[in-house]
């Protein structure tokens, strides 16, 4: 739950940052087949052949310079697209055109105002976002392993032990810490819903009881209009 109304209207990304942001988007969702088809057509100027199959999570794609096609699906397809948009051969114009399609917003080649570095200016659209306090994100999205080490340090520094009691500490396969939220205090069991979400009596809205110190993931959600659209947030819906 964001509970904020205004944000930066645009941001500058270096070319490298723009490629990373595109890969982050691709890896965040299941393969976006229609979008991927559009991007392949755009990047190859129609020279790469591709074909979809009904109800399948992949694409037939031709190899460069050949007509023979190879089936690529799921995470392999996502990595294929990441590699394509990370190519240093892409011009800033092309990268901007890709960003516009992926982030569903205006994106233009630009120079950093201070350093003159080449990059992409992206309109975030966040200035027209308004949190409706519908509680959809708090109730339905999966953020259980999204608490960061910085969040934990911040909560410790503030002495918010009541919140920390609901954080489980685990380790990933690589040995990195995972902070799991929200646990039942003293148990290795997750709560079914966030214990800090409360319904405002007699009103059709929800409120966060730890709004001033809530996790970064909650503060930053949604990061863009597309993110909101893809995850059921009505914060950009001007009709409501
Ligand atoms: S889903 Fe969107 S509008 Fe609803 S509470 Fe979350 S951020 Fe606010
Ligand atoms: S802490 Fe809970 S109620 Fe607060 S914003 Fe995060 S998920 Fe929602």
Coordinates of C-alpha atoms in Angstrom, one line a residue, residues 1-174:
X1 CA 0.0 0.0 0.0
X2 CA 1.6 3.2 -1.2
X3 CA -0.6 6.0 0.3
X4 CA 1.2 8.5 -1.8
X5 CA -0.1 10.8 -4.5
X6 CA 2.9 12.3 -6.3
X7 CA 6.2 11.0 -7.5
X8 CA 8.9 11.9 -9.9
X9 CA 7.4 12.4 -13.3
X10 CA 10.4 11.1 -15.2
X11 CA 13.8 9.5 -14.6
X12 CA 17.1 9.3 -16.5
X13 CA 18.7 5.9 -17.0
X14 CA 22.1 5.3 -18.5
X15 CA 22.0 2.9 -21.5
X16 CA 23.3 0.1 -19.3
X17 CA 20.7 0.9 -16.6
X18 CA 18.0 0.9 -19.2
X19 CA 19.1 -2.6 -20.4
X20 CA 19.1 -3.8 -16.8
X21 CA 15.6 -2.3 -16.1
X22 CA 14.3 -4.1 -19.2
X23 CA 15.7 -7.4 -18.0
X24 CA 14.3 -6.8 -14.6
X25 CA 10.9 -6.3 -16.2
X26 CA 11.2 -9.5 -18.3
X27 CA 12.2 -11.6 -15.3
X28 CA 9.5 -10.2 -13.1
X29 CA 6.7 -11.7 -15.1
X30 CA 5.9 -14.8 -17.1
X31 CA 7.1 -14.5 -20.8
X32 CA 5.2 -11.6 -22.3
X33 CA 4.7 -13.2 -25.7
X34 CA 2.9 -10.5 -27.5
X35 CA 5.4 -7.9 -26.3
X36 CA 8.3 -10.2 -27.2
X37 CA 7.0 -10.7 -30.7
X38 CA 6.7 -6.9 -31.1
X39 CA 10.3 -6.4 -29.9
X40 CA 11.8 -9.1 -32.1
X41 CA 10.1 -7.6 -35.1
X42 CA 11.4 -4.1 -34.1
X43 CA 15.0 -5.1 -33.3
X44 CA 15.5 -7.4 -36.3
X45 CA 13.7 -5.1 -38.7
X46 CA 11.6 -8.1 -39.7
X47 CA 14.7 -10.3 -40.4
X48 CA 14.1 -12.8 -37.6
X49 CA 11.2 -15.1 -38.1
X50 CA 9.0 -16.2 -35.2
X51 CA 5.8 -18.0 -34.6
X52 CA 3.5 -18.6 -31.6
X53 CA 1.7 -21.7 -30.7
X54 CA -1.7 -21.6 -29.1
X55 CA -1.7 -22.0 -25.3
X56 CA 2.0 -22.5 -25.2
X57 CA 4.5 -20.4 -23.2
X58 CA 7.1 -20.0 -25.9
X59 CA 8.0 -19.0 -29.5
X60 CA 9.5 -20.6 -32.5
X61 CA 12.4 -18.3 -33.4
X62 CA 14.7 -18.5 -36.4
X63 CA 18.5 -18.4 -35.9
X64 CA 20.3 -15.4 -37.4
X65 CA 20.9 -15.9 -41.1
X66 CA 18.9 -19.1 -41.2
X67 CA 15.3 -20.0 -41.8
X68 CA 15.3 -23.0 -39.5
X69 CA 13.4 -22.3 -36.3
X70 CA 14.1 -23.3 -32.7
X71 CA 11.5 -23.6 -30.0
X72 CA 12.3 -21.4 -26.9
X73 CA 10.0 -21.2 -23.9
X74 CA 9.7 -20.1 -20.3
X75 CA 12.8 -18.8 -18.6
X76 CA 15.0 -19.6 -21.6
X77 CA 12.9 -17.3 -23.7
X78 CA 13.1 -14.6 -21.0
X79 CA 16.9 -14.9 -21.0
X80 CA 17.0 -14.8 -24.8
X81 CA 15.1 -11.5 -24.7
X82 CA 17.4 -10.2 -22.0
X83 CA 20.4 -10.9 -24.1
X84 CA 18.8 -9.2 -27.1
X85 CA 18.1 -6.0 -25.2
X86 CA 21.5 -6.0 -23.6
X87 CA 23.4 -5.9 -26.9
X88 CA 25.8 -3.0 -27.2
X89 CA 24.9 -2.8 -30.9
X90 CA 21.5 -1.2 -30.0
X91 CA 21.4 2.5 -30.6
X92 CA 19.9 4.9 -28.0
X93 CA 17.0 5.4 -30.4
X94 CA 16.3 1.7 -30.5
X95 CA 16.7 1.3 -26.8
X96 CA 14.3 4.1 -26.2
X97 CA 11.8 2.5 -28.6
X98 CA 12.1 -0.8 -26.7
X99 CA 11.7 1.0 -23.3
X100 CA 8.5 2.8 -24.5
X101 CA 7.0 -0.6 -25.4
X102 CA 8.1 -2.5 -22.4
X103 CA 7.2 0.2 -19.8
X104 CA 4.2 1.4 -21.7
X105 CA 5.2 5.0 -21.5
X106 CA 7.0 7.7 -23.3
X107 CA 10.8 7.1 -23.5
X108 CA 13.3 9.2 -25.5
X109 CA 17.1 9.2 -26.0
X110 CA 18.6 11.9 -23.7
X111 CA 21.8 13.1 -22.2
X112 CA 22.4 13.2 -18.4
X113 CA 21.8 16.9 -17.4
X114 CA 25.1 17.0 -15.4
X115 CA 27.5 14.5 -17.0
X116 CA 26.3 14.5 -20.6
X117 CA 26.2 10.7 -20.5
X118 CA 24.0 9.1 -23.1
X119 CA 20.9 7.4 -21.8
X120 CA 17.1 7.3 -21.9
X121 CA 14.6 9.6 -20.3
X122 CA 11.6 7.7 -19.1
X123 CA 8.2 9.2 -18.1
X124 CA 7.2 7.3 -15.0
X125 CA 3.5 8.4 -15.1
X126 CA 3.7 8.2 -11.3
X127 CA 2.4 11.8 -10.9
X128 CA -1.1 10.6 -11.8
X129 CA -1.0 7.8 -9.3
X130 CA -3.2 7.9 -6.2
X131 CA -3.4 5.1 -3.7
X132 CA -7.1 4.2 -3.2
X133 CA -6.3 2.3 0.0
X134 CA -8.2 -0.7 -1.4
X135 CA -5.7 -3.1 0.3
X136 CA -5.4 -5.2 -2.8
X137 CA -1.6 -5.2 -2.8
X138 CA -1.4 -6.0 1.0
X139 CA -3.9 -8.9 0.8
X140 CA -3.1 -10.6 -2.5
X141 CA 0.5 -10.0 -3.6
X142 CA 3.4 -12.2 -2.7
X143 CA 6.0 -10.2 -0.8
X144 CA 6.8 -12.8 1.9
X145 CA 10.6 -12.8 1.2
X146 CA 10.9 -9.2 0.1
X147 CA 11.9 -7.6 3.4
X148 CA 15.5 -6.3 3.0
X149 CA 18.5 -6.3 5.3
X150 CA 18.2 -2.5 5.3
X151 CA 14.6 -2.7 6.5
X152 CA 15.7 -5.0 9.3
X153 CA 18.5 -2.6 10.3
X154 CA 16.1 0.3 10.3
X155 CA 13.5 -1.4 12.4
X156 CA 16.2 -2.5 14.9
X157 CA 17.6 1.1 15.1
X158 CA 14.0 2.3 15.8
X159 CA 13.5 -0.4 18.4
X160 CA 10.4 -1.8 16.6
X161 CA 10.5 -5.2 18.3
X162 CA 6.8 -5.8 17.9
X163 CA 7.4 -5.8 14.1
X164 CA 10.7 -7.7 14.3
X165 CA 9.0 -10.4 16.3
X166 CA 7.0 -11.1 13.1
X167 CA 10.1 -11.5 10.9
X168 CA 11.5 -14.9 10.3
X169 CA 15.2 -15.2 9.4
X170 CA 16.2 -18.0 7.0
X171 CA 19.0 -18.7 4.5
X172 CA 18.9 -19.1 0.8
X173 CA 20.7 -22.0 -1.0
X174 CA 23.6 -19.6 -1.6

